[in-house]
CSV table of N, CA and C in Angstrom, one decimal:
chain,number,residue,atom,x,y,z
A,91,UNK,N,3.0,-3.9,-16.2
A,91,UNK,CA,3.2,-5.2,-15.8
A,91,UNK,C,2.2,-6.1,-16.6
A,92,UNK,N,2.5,-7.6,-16.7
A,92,UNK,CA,1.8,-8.0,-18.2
A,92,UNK,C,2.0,-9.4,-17.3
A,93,UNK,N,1.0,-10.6,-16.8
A,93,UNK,CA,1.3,-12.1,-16.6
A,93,UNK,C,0.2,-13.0,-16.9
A,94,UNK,N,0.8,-14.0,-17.4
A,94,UNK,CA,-0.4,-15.0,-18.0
A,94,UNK,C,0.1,-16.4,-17.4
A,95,UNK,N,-1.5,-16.8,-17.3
A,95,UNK,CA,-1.2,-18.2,-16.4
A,95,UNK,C,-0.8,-19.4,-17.5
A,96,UNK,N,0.2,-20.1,-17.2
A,96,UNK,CA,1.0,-20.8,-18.6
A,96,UNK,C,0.2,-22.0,-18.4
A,97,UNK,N,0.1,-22.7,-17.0
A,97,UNK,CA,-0.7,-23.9,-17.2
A,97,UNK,C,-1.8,-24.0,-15.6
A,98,UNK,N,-2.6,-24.8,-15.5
A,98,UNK,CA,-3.3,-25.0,-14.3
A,98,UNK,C,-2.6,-26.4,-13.3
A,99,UNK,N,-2.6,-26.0,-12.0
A,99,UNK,CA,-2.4,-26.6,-11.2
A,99,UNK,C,-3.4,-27.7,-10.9
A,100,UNK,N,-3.4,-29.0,-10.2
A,100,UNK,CA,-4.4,-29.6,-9.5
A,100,UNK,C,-4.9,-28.8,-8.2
A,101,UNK,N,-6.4,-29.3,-8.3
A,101,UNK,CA,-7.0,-28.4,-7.3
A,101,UNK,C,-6.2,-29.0,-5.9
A,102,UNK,N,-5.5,-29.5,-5.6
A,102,UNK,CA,-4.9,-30.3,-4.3
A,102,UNK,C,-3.8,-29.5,-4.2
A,103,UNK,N,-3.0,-28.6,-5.4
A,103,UNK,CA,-1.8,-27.8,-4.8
A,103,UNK,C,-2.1,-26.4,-5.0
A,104,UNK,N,-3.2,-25.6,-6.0
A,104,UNK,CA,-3.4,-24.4,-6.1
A,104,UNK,C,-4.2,-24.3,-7.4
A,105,UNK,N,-4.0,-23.0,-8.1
A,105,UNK,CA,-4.7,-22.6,-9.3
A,105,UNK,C,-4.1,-22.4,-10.1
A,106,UNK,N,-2.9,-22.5,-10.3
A,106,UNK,CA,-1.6,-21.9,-11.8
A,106,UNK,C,-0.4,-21.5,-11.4
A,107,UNK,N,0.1,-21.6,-12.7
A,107,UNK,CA,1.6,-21.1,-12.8
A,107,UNK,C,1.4,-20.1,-14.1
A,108,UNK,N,2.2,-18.7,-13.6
A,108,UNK,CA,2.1,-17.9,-14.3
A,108,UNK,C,3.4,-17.3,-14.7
A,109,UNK,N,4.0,-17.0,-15.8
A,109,UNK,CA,5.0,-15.8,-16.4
A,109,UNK,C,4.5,-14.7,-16.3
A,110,UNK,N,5.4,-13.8,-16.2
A,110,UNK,CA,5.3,-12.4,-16.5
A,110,UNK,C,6.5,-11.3,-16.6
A,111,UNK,N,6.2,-10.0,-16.8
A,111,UNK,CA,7.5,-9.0,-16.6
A,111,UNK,C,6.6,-8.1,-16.3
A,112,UNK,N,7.5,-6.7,-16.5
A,112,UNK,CA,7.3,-5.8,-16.2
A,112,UNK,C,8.6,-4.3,-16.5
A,113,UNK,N,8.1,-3.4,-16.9
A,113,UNK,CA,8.7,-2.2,-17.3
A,113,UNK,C,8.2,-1.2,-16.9
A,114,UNK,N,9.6,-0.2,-16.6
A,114,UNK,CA,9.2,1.3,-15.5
A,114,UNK,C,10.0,2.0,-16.4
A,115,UNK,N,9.8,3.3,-16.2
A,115,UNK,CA,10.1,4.2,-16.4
A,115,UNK,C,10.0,5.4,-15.7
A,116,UNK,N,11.4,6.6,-15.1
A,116,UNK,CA,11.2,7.1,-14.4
A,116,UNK,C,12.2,8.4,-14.7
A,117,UNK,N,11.5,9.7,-13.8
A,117,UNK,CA,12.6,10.9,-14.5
A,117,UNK,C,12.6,11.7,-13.3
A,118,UNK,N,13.9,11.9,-12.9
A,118,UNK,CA,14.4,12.7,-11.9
A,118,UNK,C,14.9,14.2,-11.7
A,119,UNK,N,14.5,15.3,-11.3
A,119,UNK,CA,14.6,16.4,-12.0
A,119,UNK,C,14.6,17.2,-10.5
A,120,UNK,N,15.7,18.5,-10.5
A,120,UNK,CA,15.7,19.3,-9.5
A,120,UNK,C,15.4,18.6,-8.3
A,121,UNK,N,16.9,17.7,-7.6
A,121,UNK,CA,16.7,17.3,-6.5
A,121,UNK,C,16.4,18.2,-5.1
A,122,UNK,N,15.9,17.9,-4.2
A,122,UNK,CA,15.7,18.3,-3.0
A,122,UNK,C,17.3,18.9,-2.4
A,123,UNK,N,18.0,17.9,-2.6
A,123,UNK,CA,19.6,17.8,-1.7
A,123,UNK,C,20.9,18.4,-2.8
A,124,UNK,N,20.3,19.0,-3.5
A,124,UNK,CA,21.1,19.4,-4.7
A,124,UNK,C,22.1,18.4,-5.1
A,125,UNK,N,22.3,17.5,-5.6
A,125,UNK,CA,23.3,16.2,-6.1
A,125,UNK,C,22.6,16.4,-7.5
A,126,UNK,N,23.6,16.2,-8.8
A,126,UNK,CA,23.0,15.9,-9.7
A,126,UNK,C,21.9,14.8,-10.1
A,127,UNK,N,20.9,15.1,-10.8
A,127,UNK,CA,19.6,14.3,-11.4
A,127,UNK,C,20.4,13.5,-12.2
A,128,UNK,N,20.0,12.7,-12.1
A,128,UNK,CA,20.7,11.4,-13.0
A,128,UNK,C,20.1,11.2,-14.4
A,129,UNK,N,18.9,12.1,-14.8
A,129,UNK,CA,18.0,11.7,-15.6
A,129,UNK,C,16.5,11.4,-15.7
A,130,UNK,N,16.3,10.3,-16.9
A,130,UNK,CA,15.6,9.4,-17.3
A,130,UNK,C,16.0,7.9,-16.5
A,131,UNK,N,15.3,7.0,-15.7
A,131,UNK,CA,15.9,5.7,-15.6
A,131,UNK,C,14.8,4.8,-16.0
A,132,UNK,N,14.9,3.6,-16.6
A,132,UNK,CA,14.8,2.6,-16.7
A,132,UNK,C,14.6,1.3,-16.1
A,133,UNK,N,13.9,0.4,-15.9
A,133,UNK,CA,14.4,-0.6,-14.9
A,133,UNK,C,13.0,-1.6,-15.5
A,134,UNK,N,13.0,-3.0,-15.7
A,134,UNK,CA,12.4,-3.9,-16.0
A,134,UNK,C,12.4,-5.2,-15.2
A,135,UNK,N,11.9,-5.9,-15.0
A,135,UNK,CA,11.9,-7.2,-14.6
A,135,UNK,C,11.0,-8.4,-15.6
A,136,UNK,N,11.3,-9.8,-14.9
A,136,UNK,CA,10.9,-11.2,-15.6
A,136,UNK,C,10.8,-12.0,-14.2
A,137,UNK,N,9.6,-12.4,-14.3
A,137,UNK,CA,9.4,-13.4,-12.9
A,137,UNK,C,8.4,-14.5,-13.5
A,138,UNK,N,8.7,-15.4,-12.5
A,138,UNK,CA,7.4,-17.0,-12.7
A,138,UNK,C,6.8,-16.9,-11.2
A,139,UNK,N,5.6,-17.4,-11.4
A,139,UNK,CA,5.2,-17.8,-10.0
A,139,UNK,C,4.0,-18.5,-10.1
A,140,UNK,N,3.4,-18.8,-8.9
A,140,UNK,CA,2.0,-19.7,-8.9
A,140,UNK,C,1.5,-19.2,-7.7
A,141,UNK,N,0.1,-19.7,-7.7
A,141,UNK,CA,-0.8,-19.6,-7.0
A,141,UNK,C,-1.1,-20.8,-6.2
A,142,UNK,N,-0.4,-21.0,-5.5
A,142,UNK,CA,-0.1,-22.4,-4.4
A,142,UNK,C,-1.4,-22.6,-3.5
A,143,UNK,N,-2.1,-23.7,-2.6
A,143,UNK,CA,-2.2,-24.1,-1.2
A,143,UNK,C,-2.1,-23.3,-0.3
A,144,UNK,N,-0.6,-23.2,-0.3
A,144,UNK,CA,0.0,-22.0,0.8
A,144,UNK,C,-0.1,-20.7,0.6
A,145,UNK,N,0.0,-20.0,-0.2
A,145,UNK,CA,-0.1,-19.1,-0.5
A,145,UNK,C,0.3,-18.6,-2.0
A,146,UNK,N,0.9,-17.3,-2.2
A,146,UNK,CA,1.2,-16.8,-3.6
A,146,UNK,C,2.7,-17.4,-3.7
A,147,UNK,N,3.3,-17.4,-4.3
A,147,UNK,CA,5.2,-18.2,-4.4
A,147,UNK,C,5.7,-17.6,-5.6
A,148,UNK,N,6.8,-16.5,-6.4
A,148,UNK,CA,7.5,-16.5,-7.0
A,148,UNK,C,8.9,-16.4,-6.8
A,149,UNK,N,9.6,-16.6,-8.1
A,149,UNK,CA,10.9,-16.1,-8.2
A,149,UNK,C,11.0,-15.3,-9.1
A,150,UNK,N,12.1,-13.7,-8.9
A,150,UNK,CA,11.9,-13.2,-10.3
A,150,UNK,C,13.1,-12.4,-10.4
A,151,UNK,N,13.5,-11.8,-11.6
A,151,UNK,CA,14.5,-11.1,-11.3
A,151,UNK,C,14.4,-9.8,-11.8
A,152,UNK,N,14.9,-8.7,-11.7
A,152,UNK,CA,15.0,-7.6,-12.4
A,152,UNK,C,16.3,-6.6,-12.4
A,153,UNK,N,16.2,-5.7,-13.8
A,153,UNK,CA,17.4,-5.2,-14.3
A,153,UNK,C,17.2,-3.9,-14.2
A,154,UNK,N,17.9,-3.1,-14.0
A,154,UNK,CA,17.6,-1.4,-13.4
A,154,UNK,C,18.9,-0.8,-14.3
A,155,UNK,N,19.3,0.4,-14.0
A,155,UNK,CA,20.0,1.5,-14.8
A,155,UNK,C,21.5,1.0,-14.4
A,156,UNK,N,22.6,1.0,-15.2
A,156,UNK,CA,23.9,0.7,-15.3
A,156,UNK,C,24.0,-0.8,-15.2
A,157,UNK,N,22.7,-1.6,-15.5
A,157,UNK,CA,23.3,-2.9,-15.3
A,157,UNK,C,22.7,-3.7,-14.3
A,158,UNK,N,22.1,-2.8,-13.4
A,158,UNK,CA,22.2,-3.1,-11.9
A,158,UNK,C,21.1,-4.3,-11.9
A,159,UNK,N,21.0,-5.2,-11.0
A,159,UNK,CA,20.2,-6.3,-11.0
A,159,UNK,C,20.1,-7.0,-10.0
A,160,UNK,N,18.5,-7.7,-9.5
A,160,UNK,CA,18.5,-8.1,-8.2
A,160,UNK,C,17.7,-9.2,-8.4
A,161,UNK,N,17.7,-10.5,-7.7
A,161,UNK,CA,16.6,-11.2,-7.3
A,161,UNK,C,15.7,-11.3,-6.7
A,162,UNK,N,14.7,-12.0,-6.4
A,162,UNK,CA,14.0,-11.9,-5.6
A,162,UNK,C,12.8,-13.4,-5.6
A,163,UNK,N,12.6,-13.5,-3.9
A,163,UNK,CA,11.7,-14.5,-4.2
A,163,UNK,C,10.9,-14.7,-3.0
A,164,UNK,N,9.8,-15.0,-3.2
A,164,UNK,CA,8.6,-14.9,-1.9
A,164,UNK,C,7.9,-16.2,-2.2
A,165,UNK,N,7.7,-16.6,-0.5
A,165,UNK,CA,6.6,-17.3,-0.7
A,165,UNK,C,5.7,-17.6,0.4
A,166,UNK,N,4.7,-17.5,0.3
A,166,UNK,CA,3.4,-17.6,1.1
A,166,UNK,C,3.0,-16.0,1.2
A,167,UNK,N,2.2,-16.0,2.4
A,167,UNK,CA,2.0,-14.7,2.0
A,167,UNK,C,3.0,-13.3,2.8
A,168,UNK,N,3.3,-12.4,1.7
A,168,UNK,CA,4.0,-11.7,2.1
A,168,UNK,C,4.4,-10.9,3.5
């Protein structure tokens, strides 16, 4: 995971606004439940967020194996 704060907030709403992503990588082998191992998987994400007043706040999304993809968004503290 990799994020950098793009610019600073006024001290009256927080400390920054930050980009970032992130990449996984993962390998599945000799399951428990015998179902085929599906492999090697993959899965990345891209999110923004800040360091608010209220708490932490992002939105971000990420992309997983066949396409698969999800949103996601928090705010205050988790």
């Amino acid at each position: 995971m990799y994020y950098r704060r793009v610019f600073p907030l006024p001290d009256l709403l927080g400390s920054g606004v930050y980009v970032g992503g992130s990449a996984e990588v993962g390998r599945i082998s000799d399951r428990a439940d015998g179902l085929p191992s599906p492999g090697t998987l993959w899965s990345g994400s891209a999110f923004v967020g800040a360091d608010t007043f209220l708490g932490p706040a992002y939105l971000g999304v990420g992309v997983g194996a066949s396409g698969r993809w999800s949103l996601y968004l928090l705010l205050g503290a988790p």
